[in-house]
mmCIF file of N, CA and C in Angstrom:
data_model
loop_
_atom_site.group_PDB
_atom_site.id
_atom_site.type_symbol
_atom_site.label_atom_id
_atom_site.label_comp_id
_atom_site.label_asym_id
_atom_site.label_seq_id
_atom_site.Cartn_x
_atom_site.Cartn_y
_atom_site.Cartn_z
ATOM 1 N N MET A 284 -38.734 3.019 -32.522
ATOM 2 C CA MET A 284 -37.829 3.118 -31.402
ATOM 3 C C MET A 284 -37.540 4.594 -31.131
ATOM 4 N N GLU A 285 -37.630 4.980 -29.873
ATOM 5 C CA GLU A 285 -37.414 6.367 -29.474
ATOM 6 C C GLU A 285 -35.916 6.680 -29.437
ATOM 7 N N ASN A 286 -35.532 7.815 -30.024
ATOM 8 C CA ASN A 286 -34.139 8.251 -29.978
ATOM 9 C C ASN A 286 -33.860 8.878 -28.626
ATOM 10 N N LYS A 287 -32.933 8.301 -27.875
ATOM 11 C CA LYS A 287 -32.567 8.837 -26.571
ATOM 12 C C LYS A 287 -31.463 9.862 -26.750
ATOM 13 N N MET A 288 -31.427 10.804 -25.830
ATOM 14 C CA MET A 288 -30.394 11.835 -25.854
ATOM 15 C C MET A 288 -29.188 11.355 -25.049
ATOM 16 N N CYS A 289 -28.033 11.871 -25.406
ATOM 17 C CA CYS A 289 -26.786 11.546 -24.727
ATOM 18 C C CYS A 289 -26.886 11.988 -23.271
ATOM 19 N N LEU A 290 -26.448 11.132 -22.343
ATOM 20 C CA LEU A 290 -26.489 11.481 -20.930
ATOM 21 C C LEU A 290 -25.446 12.533 -20.566
ATOM 22 N N LEU A 291 -24.358 12.601 -21.315
ATOM 23 C CA LEU A 291 -23.286 13.549 -21.009
ATOM 24 C C LEU A 291 -23.420 14.862 -21.756
ATOM 25 N N ASP A 292 -24.126 14.854 -22.864
ATOM 26 C CA ASP A 292 -24.352 16.068 -23.656
ATOM 27 C C ASP A 292 -25.759 15.984 -24.231
ATOM 28 N N ASP A 293 -26.709 16.549 -23.513
ATOM 29 C CA ASP A 293 -28.114 16.395 -23.911
ATOM 30 C C ASP A 293 -28.497 17.197 -25.148
ATOM 31 N N SER A 294 -27.507 17.772 -25.834
ATOM 32 C CA SER A 294 -27.809 18.474 -27.076
ATOM 33 C C SER A 294 -27.648 17.564 -28.289
ATOM 34 N N LYS A 295 -27.235 16.318 -28.073
ATOM 35 C CA LYS A 295 -27.061 15.392 -29.195
ATOM 36 C C LYS A 295 -27.670 14.026 -28.847
ATOM 37 N N PRO A 296 -28.037 13.264 -29.860
ATOM 38 C CA PRO A 296 -28.626 11.950 -29.592
ATOM 39 C C PRO A 296 -27.580 10.953 -29.112
ATOM 40 N N CYS A 297 -28.024 9.952 -28.390
ATOM 41 C CA CYS A 297 -27.150 8.889 -27.908
ATOM 42 C C CYS A 297 -26.640 8.076 -29.100
ATOM 43 N N THR A 298 -25.330 7.870 -29.144
ATOM 44 C CA THR A 298 -24.723 7.058 -30.197
ATOM 45 C C THR A 298 -24.251 5.713 -29.655
ATOM 46 N N GLN A 299 -24.592 5.435 -28.407
ATOM 47 C CA GLN A 299 -24.218 4.189 -27.733
ATOM 48 C C GLN A 299 -22.698 4.006 -27.708
ATOM 49 N N CYS A 300 -21.971 5.110 -27.494
ATOM 50 C CA CYS A 300 -20.513 5.056 -27.452
ATOM 51 C C CYS A 300 -20.007 4.415 -26.165
ATOM 52 N N GLY A 301 -20.824 4.428 -25.104
ATOM 53 C CA GLY A 301 -20.443 3.808 -23.846
ATOM 54 C C GLY A 301 -19.686 4.721 -22.902
ATOM 55 N N GLU A 302 -19.433 5.951 -23.302
ATOM 56 C CA GLU A 302 -18.672 6.872 -22.456
ATOM 57 C C GLU A 302 -19.364 7.113 -21.115
ATOM 58 N N CYS A 303 -20.672 7.096 -21.088
ATOM 59 C CA CYS A 303 -21.414 7.354 -19.853
ATOM 60 C C CYS A 303 -21.325 6.191 -18.864
ATOM 61 N N THR A 304 -20.828 5.056 -19.285
ATOM 62 C CA THR A 304 -20.692 3.916 -18.374
ATOM 63 C C THR A 304 -19.269 3.773 -17.852
ATOM 64 N N ARG A 305 -18.368 4.663 -18.249
ATOM 65 C CA ARG A 305 -16.953 4.578 -17.865
ATOM 66 C C ARG A 305 -16.705 5.169 -16.484
ATOM 67 N N CYS A 306 -15.724 4.620 -15.799
ATOM 68 C CA CYS A 306 -15.280 5.105 -14.499
ATOM 69 C C CYS A 306 -14.617 6.467 -14.674
ATOM 70 N N ASP A 307 -14.924 7.414 -13.785
ATOM 71 C CA ASP A 307 -14.318 8.743 -13.857
ATOM 72 C C ASP A 307 -12.832 8.703 -13.517
ATOM 73 N N LEU A 308 -12.412 7.771 -12.679
ATOM 74 C CA LEU A 308 -11.011 7.690 -12.277
ATOM 75 C C LEU A 308 -10.166 6.843 -13.218
ATOM 76 N N ASP A 309 -10.777 5.846 -13.850
ATOM 77 C CA ASP A 309 -10.070 4.957 -14.771
ATOM 78 C C ASP A 309 -10.940 4.740 -16.003
ATOM 79 N N PRO A 310 -10.739 5.539 -17.058
ATOM 80 C CA PRO A 310 -11.593 5.448 -18.252
ATOM 81 C C PRO A 310 -11.545 4.092 -18.957
ATOM 82 N N ASN A 311 -10.598 3.243 -18.603
ATOM 83 C CA ASN A 311 -10.535 1.911 -19.207
ATOM 84 C C ASN A 311 -11.461 0.928 -18.504
ATOM 85 N N LYS A 312 -12.110 1.359 -17.441
ATOM 86 C CA LYS A 312 -12.960 0.491 -16.622
ATOM 87 C C LYS A 312 -14.415 0.943 -16.717
ATOM 88 N N ILE A 313 -15.324 -0.027 -16.759
ATOM 89 C CA ILE A 313 -16.755 0.272 -16.680
ATOM 90 C C ILE A 313 -17.082 0.558 -15.216
ATOM 91 N N CYS A 314 -17.862 1.572 -14.968
ATOM 92 C CA CYS A 314 -18.227 1.931 -13.596
ATOM 93 C C CYS A 314 -18.923 0.752 -12.919
ATOM 94 N N ASP A 315 -18.446 0.427 -11.704
ATOM 95 C CA ASP A 315 -19.086 -0.637 -10.930
ATOM 96 C C ASP A 315 -19.630 -0.101 -9.608
ATOM 97 N N ASN A 316 -19.811 1.209 -9.542
ATOM 98 C CA ASN A 316 -20.353 1.887 -8.355
ATOM 99 C C ASN A 316 -19.508 1.652 -7.108
ATOM 100 N N CYS A 317 -18.179 1.625 -7.266
ATOM 101 C CA CYS A 317 -17.296 1.418 -6.115
ATOM 102 C C CYS A 317 -17.234 2.655 -5.217
ATOM 103 N N MET A 318 -17.625 3.816 -5.741
ATOM 104 C CA MET A 318 -17.695 5.085 -5.016
ATOM 105 C C MET A 318 -16.328 5.676 -4.673
ATOM 106 N N LYS A 319 -15.255 5.147 -5.238
ATOM 107 C CA LYS A 319 -13.927 5.711 -4.979
ATOM 108 C C LYS A 319 -13.834 7.149 -5.467
ATOM 109 N N CYS A 320 -14.591 7.497 -6.483
ATOM 110 C CA CYS A 320 -14.575 8.863 -7.010
ATOM 111 C C CYS A 320 -15.120 9.862 -5.991
ATOM 112 N N LEU A 321 -15.919 9.400 -5.040
ATOM 113 C CA LEU A 321 -16.475 10.286 -4.014
ATOM 114 C C LEU A 321 -15.652 10.284 -2.739
ATOM 115 N N LYS A 322 -14.656 9.410 -2.636
ATOM 116 C CA LYS A 322 -13.852 9.311 -1.425
ATOM 117 C C LYS A 322 -12.534 10.060 -1.571
ATOM 118 N N THR A 323 -12.581 11.188 -2.242
ATOM 119 C CA THR A 323 -11.403 12.022 -2.447
ATOM 120 C C THR A 323 -11.154 12.845 -1.187
ATOM 121 N N THR A 324 -9.924 12.857 -0.708
ATOM 122 C CA THR A 324 -9.606 13.643 0.487
ATOM 123 C C THR A 324 -9.255 15.071 0.095
ATOM 124 N N GLY A 325 -9.444 15.978 1.019
ATOM 125 C CA GLY A 325 -9.088 17.366 0.788
ATOM 126 C C GLY A 325 -10.189 18.203 0.170
ATOM 127 N N ALA A 326 -11.291 17.601 -0.183
ATOM 128 C CA ALA A 326 -12.392 18.364 -0.775
ATOM 129 C C ALA A 326 -13.315 18.871 0.331
ATOM 130 N N ASP A 327 -13.818 20.079 0.169
ATOM 131 C CA ASP A 327 -14.755 20.631 1.146
ATOM 132 C C ASP A 327 -16.121 19.970 1.044
ATOM 133 N N TYR A 328 -16.483 19.551 -0.169
ATOM 134 C CA TYR A 328 -17.826 19.017 -0.390
ATOM 135 C C TYR A 328 -17.785 18.058 -1.561
ATOM 136 N N LEU A 329 -18.331 16.872 -1.382
ATOM 137 C CA LEU A 329 -18.388 15.875 -2.445
ATOM 138 C C LEU A 329 -19.847 15.544 -2.724
ATOM 139 N N ALA A 330 -20.202 15.512 -3.989
ATOM 140 C CA ALA A 330 -21.591 15.237 -4.338
ATOM 141 C C ALA A 330 -21.693 14.730 -5.761
ATOM 142 N N VAL A 331 -22.791 14.084 -6.034
ATOM 143 C CA VAL A 331 -23.146 13.672 -7.381
ATOM 144 C C VAL A 331 -24.489 14.313 -7.683
ATOM 145 N N GLU A 332 -24.540 15.084 -8.754
ATOM 146 C CA GLU A 332 -25.786 15.732 -9.130
ATOM 147 C C GLU A 332 -26.626 14.758 -9.951
ATOM 148 N N ILE A 333 -27.865 14.583 -9.560
ATOM 149 C CA ILE A 333 -28.783 13.702 -10.278
ATOM 150 C C ILE A 333 -29.744 14.579 -11.067
ATOM 151 N N ASP A 334 -29.661 14.476 -12.388
ATOM 152 C CA ASP A 334 -30.535 15.264 -13.250
ATOM 153 C C ASP A 334 -31.879 14.596 -13.469
ATOM 154 N N GLU A 335 -31.846 13.261 -13.531
ATOM 155 C CA GLU A 335 -33.046 12.535 -13.913
ATOM 156 C C GLU A 335 -32.920 11.083 -13.456
ATOM 157 N N ILE A 336 -34.008 10.480 -13.106
ATOM 158 C CA ILE A 336 -34.034 9.059 -12.791
ATOM 159 C C ILE A 336 -34.734 8.364 -13.948
ATOM 160 N N ILE A 337 -34.000 7.461 -14.591
ATOM 161 C CA ILE A 337 -34.526 6.749 -15.745
ATOM 162 C C ILE A 337 -34.824 5.316 -15.319
ATOM 163 N N GLU A 338 -36.051 4.926 -15.428
ATOM 164 C CA GLU A 338 -36.430 3.568 -15.071
ATOM 165 C C GLU A 338 -36.419 2.722 -16.333
ATOM 166 N N ASP A 339 -35.635 1.676 -16.298
ATOM 167 C CA ASP A 339 -35.525 0.763 -17.426
ATOM 168 C C ASP A 339 -35.798 -0.637 -16.906
ATOM 169 N N GLU A 340 -36.690 -1.318 -17.537
ATOM 170 C CA GLU A 340 -37.092 -2.628 -17.045
ATOM 171 C C GLU A 340 -36.149 -3.739 -17.461
ATOM 172 N N ARG A 341 -35.151 -3.421 -18.292
ATOM 173 C CA ARG A 341 -34.188 -4.444 -18.686
ATOM 174 C C ARG A 341 -33.226 -4.707 -17.529
ATOM 175 N N PRO A 342 -32.767 -5.949 -17.374
ATOM 176 C CA PRO A 342 -31.768 -6.233 -16.338
ATOM 177 C C PRO A 342 -30.443 -5.556 -16.687
ATOM 178 N N PRO A 343 -29.610 -5.211 -15.679
ATOM 179 C CA PRO A 343 -28.348 -4.509 -15.935
ATOM 180 C C PRO A 343 -27.451 -5.208 -16.955
ATOM 181 N N GLN A 344 -27.453 -6.524 -17.008
ATOM 182 C CA GLN A 344 -26.595 -7.241 -17.952
ATOM 183 C C GLN A 344 -26.927 -6.871 -19.394
ATOM 184 N N ASP A 345 -28.187 -6.567 -19.678
ATOM 185 C CA ASP A 345 -28.570 -6.167 -21.031
ATOM 186 C C ASP A 345 -27.903 -4.864 -21.440
ATOM 187 N N TRP A 346 -27.652 -3.957 -20.485
ATOM 188 C CA TRP A 346 -26.960 -2.710 -20.808
ATOM 189 C C TRP A 346 -25.532 -2.994 -21.209
ATOM 190 N N VAL A 347 -24.846 -3.870 -20.491
ATOM 191 C CA VAL A 347 -23.459 -4.213 -20.809
ATOM 192 C C VAL A 347 -23.412 -4.879 -22.169
ATOM 193 N N ASP A 348 -24.316 -5.826 -22.422
ATOM 194 C CA ASP A 348 -24.359 -6.495 -23.713
ATOM 195 C C ASP A 348 -24.657 -5.515 -24.845
ATOM 196 N N HIS A 349 -25.435 -4.473 -24.530
ATOM 197 C CA HIS A 349 -25.813 -3.473 -25.524
ATOM 198 C C HIS A 349 -24.593 -2.798 -26.135
ATOM 199 N N TRP A 350 -23.543 -2.573 -25.323
ATOM 200 C CA TRP A 350 -22.326 -1.921 -25.798
ATOM 201 C C TRP A 350 -21.249 -2.919 -26.167
ATOM 202 N N GLY A 351 -21.584 -4.199 -26.178
ATOM 203 C CA GLY A 351 -20.653 -5.210 -26.641
ATOM 204 C C GLY A 351 -19.563 -5.566 -25.659
ATOM 205 N N GLU A 352 -19.761 -5.266 -24.370
ATOM 206 C CA GLU A 352 -18.767 -5.596 -23.377
ATOM 207 C C GLU A 352 -19.372 -6.536 -22.355
ATOM 208 N N THR A 353 -18.557 -7.447 -21.879
ATOM 209 C CA THR A 353 -19.030 -8.386 -20.851
ATOM 210 C C THR A 353 -18.039 -8.458 -19.733
#
């Protein structure tokens, strides 16, 4: 099995902590792509930087199950 690197800190291996799946506005919530984090008023420019596109053939539910949350 290949050791994946942490999405938030690429200097360390992934420990499957689940932090990368958390909502930026509410850390108690798993991100559901509601985009509220991008609908902030008063900002001159809103963007999400994409470093890499990772293709995974597993269905999204397998990712949630992977971290023990449903």
